[in-house]
Amino acid sequence: MALELFGDSFKAELFEELVELNKQALAEAKRQVSQKTTWVTITELKAKTGWGRSTLEAWRDQGKFRSMQKAKGGKYLYDLEDALRFCRSLAK
């Protein structure tokens, strides 16, 4: 095996690096899972943020927060947490 050519200290270093990378990957996976996305309609978004439809749609079109459209020409759904985060940033 090619690793045998580099010696035991190289293998030990490589193993430590792999363990550290796995720890970082696990932490990132946990972080992403903990950030649950709540998709809401424009009506719900208006109620939660207090902003009007045209303003929210303009911000959506500017990419200020995440949204998705299930079908071309269909209704949009909005990432509630992302939109609320953006609205809070306006108050600062």
JSON list of C-alpha atoms in Angstrom, two decimals:
[
{"chain": "A", "resi": 1, "resn": "MET", "atom": "CA", "xyz": [0.00, 0.00, 0.00]},
{"chain": "A", "resi": 2, "resn": "ALA", "atom": "CA", "xyz": [1.28, 3.50, -0.88]},
{"chain": "A", "resi": 3, "resn": "LEU", "atom": "CA", "xyz": [0.82, 4.82, 2.67]},
{"chain": "A", "resi": 4, "resn": "GLU", "atom": "CA", "xyz": [3.45, 2.40, 3.94]},
{"chain": "A", "resi": 5, "resn": "LEU", "atom": "CA", "xyz": [6.08, 4.33, 1.97]},
{"chain": "A", "resi": 6, "resn": "PHE", "atom": "CA", "xyz": [5.54, 7.48, 4.07]},
{"chain": "A", "resi": 7, "resn": "GLY", "atom": "CA", "xyz": [5.88, 5.89, 7.49]},
{"chain": "A", "resi": 8, "resn": "ASP", "atom": "CA", "xyz": [3.83, 5.69, 10.66]},
{"chain": "A", "resi": 9, "resn": "SER", "atom": "CA", "xyz": [4.10, 9.39, 11.62]},
{"chain": "A", "resi": 10, "resn": "PHE", "atom": "CA", "xyz": [2.61, 10.43, 8.26]},
{"chain": "A", "resi": 11, "resn": "LYS", "atom": "CA", "xyz": [-0.25, 7.96, 8.68]},
{"chain": "A", "resi": 12, "resn": "ALA", "atom": "CA", "xyz": [-0.92, 9.25, 12.20]},
{"chain": "A", "resi": 13, "resn": "GLU", "atom": "CA", "xyz": [-0.98, 12.88, 10.98]},
{"chain": "A", "resi": 14, "resn": "LEU", "atom": "CA", "xyz": [-3.25, 11.97, 8.10]},
{"chain": "A", "resi": 15, "resn": "PHE", "atom": "CA", "xyz": [-5.60, 10.13, 10.43]},
{"chain": "A", "resi": 16, "resn": "GLU", "atom": "CA", "xyz": [-5.75, 13.12, 12.82]},
{"chain": "A", "resi": 17, "resn": "GLU", "atom": "CA", "xyz": [-6.58, 15.43, 9.91]},
{"chain": "A", "resi": 18, "resn": "LEU", "atom": "CA", "xyz": [-9.32, 13.10, 8.71]},
{"chain": "A", "resi": 19, "resn": "VAL", "atom": "CA", "xyz": [-10.83, 12.92, 12.19]},
{"chain": "A", "resi": 20, "resn": "GLU", "atom": "CA", "xyz": [-10.80, 16.73, 12.45]},
{"chain": "A", "resi": 21, "resn": "LEU", "atom": "CA", "xyz": [-12.43, 17.11, 9.02]},
{"chain": "A", "resi": 22, "resn": "ASN", "atom": "CA", "xyz": [-15.12, 14.61, 10.00]},
{"chain": "A", "resi": 23, "resn": "LYS", "atom": "CA", "xyz": [-15.80, 16.55, 13.21]},
{"chain": "A", "resi": 24, "resn": "GLN", "atom": "CA", "xyz": [-16.16, 19.78, 11.22]},
{"chain": "A", "resi": 25, "resn": "ALA", "atom": "CA", "xyz": [-18.44, 18.09, 8.68]},
{"chain": "A", "resi": 26, "resn": "LEU", "atom": "CA", "xyz": [-20.64, 16.70, 11.46]},
{"chain": "A", "resi": 27, "resn": "ALA", "atom": "CA", "xyz": [-20.87, 20.12, 13.13]},
{"chain": "A", "resi": 28, "resn": "GLU", "atom": "CA", "xyz": [-21.86, 21.72, 9.82]},
{"chain": "A", "resi": 29, "resn": "ALA", "atom": "CA", "xyz": [-24.49, 19.04, 9.16]},
{"chain": "A", "resi": 30, "resn": "LYS", "atom": "CA", "xyz": [-25.97, 19.58, 12.63]},
{"chain": "A", "resi": 31, "resn": "ARG", "atom": "CA", "xyz": [-26.02, 23.35, 12.06]},
{"chain": "A", "resi": 32, "resn": "GLN", "atom": "CA", "xyz": [-27.84, 22.99, 8.76]},
{"chain": "A", "resi": 33, "resn": "VAL", "atom": "CA", "xyz": [-30.41, 20.58, 10.19]},
{"chain": "A", "resi": 34, "resn": "SER", "atom": "CA", "xyz": [-31.08, 22.88, 13.14]},
{"chain": "A", "resi": 35, "resn": "GLN", "atom": "CA", "xyz": [-32.00, 25.70, 10.78]},
{"chain": "A", "resi": 36, "resn": "LYS", "atom": "CA", "xyz": [-35.44, 24.45, 9.90]},
{"chain": "A", "resi": 37, "resn": "THR", "atom": "CA", "xyz": [-37.07, 26.33, 7.05]},
{"chain": "A", "resi": 38, "resn": "THR", "atom": "CA", "xyz": [-40.67, 27.43, 7.42]},
{"chain": "A", "resi": 39, "resn": "TRP", "atom": "CA", "xyz": [-42.20, 28.21, 4.03]},
{"chain": "A", "resi": 40, "resn": "VAL", "atom": "CA", "xyz": [-45.17, 30.62, 4.10]},
{"chain": "A", "resi": 41, "resn": "THR", "atom": "CA", "xyz": [-47.44, 32.31, 1.58]},
{"chain": "A", "resi": 42, "resn": "ILE", "atom": "CA", "xyz": [-47.33, 36.04, 0.84]},
{"chain": "A", "resi": 43, "resn": "THR", "atom": "CA", "xyz": [-50.43, 36.54, 3.01]},
{"chain": "A", "resi": 44, "resn": "GLU", "atom": "CA", "xyz": [-48.72, 34.91, 6.01]},
{"chain": "A", "resi": 45, "resn": "LEU", "atom": "CA", "xyz": [-45.53, 36.85, 5.31]},
{"chain": "A", "resi": 46, "resn": "LYS", "atom": "CA", "xyz": [-47.42, 40.15, 5.27]},
{"chain": "A", "resi": 47, "resn": "ALA", "atom": "CA", "xyz": [-49.02, 39.32, 8.61]},
{"chain": "A", "resi": 48, "resn": "LYS", "atom": "CA", "xyz": [-45.73, 38.29, 10.24]},
{"chain": "A", "resi": 49, "resn": "THR", "atom": "CA", "xyz": [-43.63, 41.20, 8.96]},
{"chain": "A", "resi": 50, "resn": "GLY", "atom": "CA", "xyz": [-46.14, 44.04, 8.78]},
{"chain": "A", "resi": 51, "resn": "TRP", "atom": "CA", "xyz": [-44.89, 44.99, 5.31]},
{"chain": "A", "resi": 52, "resn": "GLY", "atom": "CA", "xyz": [-47.10, 45.30, 2.21]},
{"chain": "A", "resi": 53, "resn": "ARG", "atom": "CA", "xyz": [-47.28, 42.91, -0.70]},
{"chain": "A", "resi": 54, "resn": "SER", "atom": "CA", "xyz": [-45.56, 45.11, -3.29]},
{"chain": "A", "resi": 55, "resn": "THR", "atom": "CA", "xyz": [-42.63, 45.86, -0.97]},
{"chain": "A", "resi": 56, "resn": "LEU", "atom": "CA", "xyz": [-42.17, 42.19, -0.07]},
{"chain": "A", "resi": 57, "resn": "GLU", "atom": "CA", "xyz": [-42.38, 41.15, -3.72]},
{"chain": "A", "resi": 58, "resn": "ALA", "atom": "CA", "xyz": [-39.82, 43.82, -4.71]},
{"chain": "A", "resi": 59, "resn": "TRP", "atom": "CA", "xyz": [-37.43, 42.55, -2.03]},
{"chain": "A", "resi": 60, "resn": "ARG", "atom": "CA", "xyz": [-38.05, 38.98, -3.19]},
{"chain": "A", "resi": 61, "resn": "ASP", "atom": "CA", "xyz": [-37.16, 39.97, -6.75]},
{"chain": "A", "resi": 62, "resn": "GLN", "atom": "CA", "xyz": [-34.00, 41.66, -5.46]},
{"chain": "A", "resi": 63, "resn": "GLY", "atom": "CA", "xyz": [-33.02, 38.44, -3.67]},
{"chain": "A", "resi": 64, "resn": "LYS", "atom": "CA", "xyz": [-33.15, 39.95, -0.18]},
{"chain": "A", "resi": 65, "resn": "PHE", "atom": "CA", "xyz": [-34.54, 36.69, 1.26]},
{"chain": "A", "resi": 66, "resn": "ARG", "atom": "CA", "xyz": [-35.17, 33.17, 0.03]},
{"chain": "A", "resi": 67, "resn": "SER", "atom": "CA", "xyz": [-38.29, 32.23, -1.86]},
{"chain": "A", "resi": 68, "resn": "MET", "atom": "CA", "xyz": [-39.34, 29.44, -4.14]},
{"chain": "A", "resi": 69, "resn": "GLN", "atom": "CA", "xyz": [-41.90, 28.84, -6.81]},
{"chain": "A", "resi": 70, "resn": "LYS", "atom": "CA", "xyz": [-43.22, 25.29, -7.12]},
{"chain": "A", "resi": 71, "resn": "ALA", "atom": "CA", "xyz": [-44.17, 25.71, -10.77]},
{"chain": "A", "resi": 72, "resn": "LYS", "atom": "CA", "xyz": [-43.35, 28.37, -13.36]},
{"chain": "A", "resi": 73, "resn": "GLY", "atom": "CA", "xyz": [-46.01, 31.03, -13.02]},
{"chain": "A", "resi": 74, "resn": "GLY", "atom": "CA", "xyz": [-47.22, 29.51, -9.75]},
{"chain": "A", "resi": 75, "resn": "LYS", "atom": "CA", "xyz": [-47.45, 31.06, -6.32]},
{"chain": "A", "resi": 76, "resn": "TYR", "atom": "CA", "xyz": [-44.32, 31.85, -4.36]},
{"chain": "A", "resi": 77, "resn": "LEU", "atom": "CA", "xyz": [-43.48, 30.51, -0.94]},
{"chain": "A", "resi": 78, "resn": "TYR", "atom": "CA", "xyz": [-41.19, 32.48, 1.35]},
{"chain": "A", "resi": 79, "resn": "ASP", "atom": "CA", "xyz": [-38.59, 31.42, 3.91]},
{"chain": "A", "resi": 80, "resn": "LEU", "atom": "CA", "xyz": [-40.14, 33.03, 6.98]},
{"chain": "A", "resi": 81, "resn": "GLU", "atom": "CA", "xyz": [-37.00, 33.06, 9.14]},
{"chain": "A", "resi": 82, "resn": "ASP", "atom": "CA", "xyz": [-34.88, 34.54, 6.33]},
{"chain": "A", "resi": 83, "resn": "ALA", "atom": "CA", "xyz": [-37.46, 37.24, 5.59]},
{"chain": "A", "resi": 84, "resn": "LEU", "atom": "CA", "xyz": [-37.79, 38.13, 9.29]},
{"chain": "A", "resi": 85, "resn": "ARG", "atom": "CA", "xyz": [-33.99, 38.30, 9.58]},
{"chain": "A", "resi": 86, "resn": "PHE", "atom": "CA", "xyz": [-33.89, 40.71, 6.63]},
{"chain": "A", "resi": 87, "resn": "CYS", "atom": "CA", "xyz": [-36.69, 42.88, 8.08]},
{"chain": "A", "resi": 88, "resn": "ARG", "atom": "CA", "xyz": [-34.86, 43.07, 11.43]},
{"chain": "A", "resi": 89, "resn": "SER", "atom": "CA", "xyz": [-31.72, 44.23, 9.62]},
{"chain": "A", "resi": 90, "resn": "LEU", "atom": "CA", "xyz": [-33.66, 47.25, 8.29]},
{"chain": "A", "resi": 91, "resn": "ALA", "atom": "CA", "xyz": [-34.32, 48.50, 11.81]},
{"chain": "A", "resi": 92, "resn": "LYS", "atom": "CA", "xyz": [-30.59, 48.74, 12.60]}
]
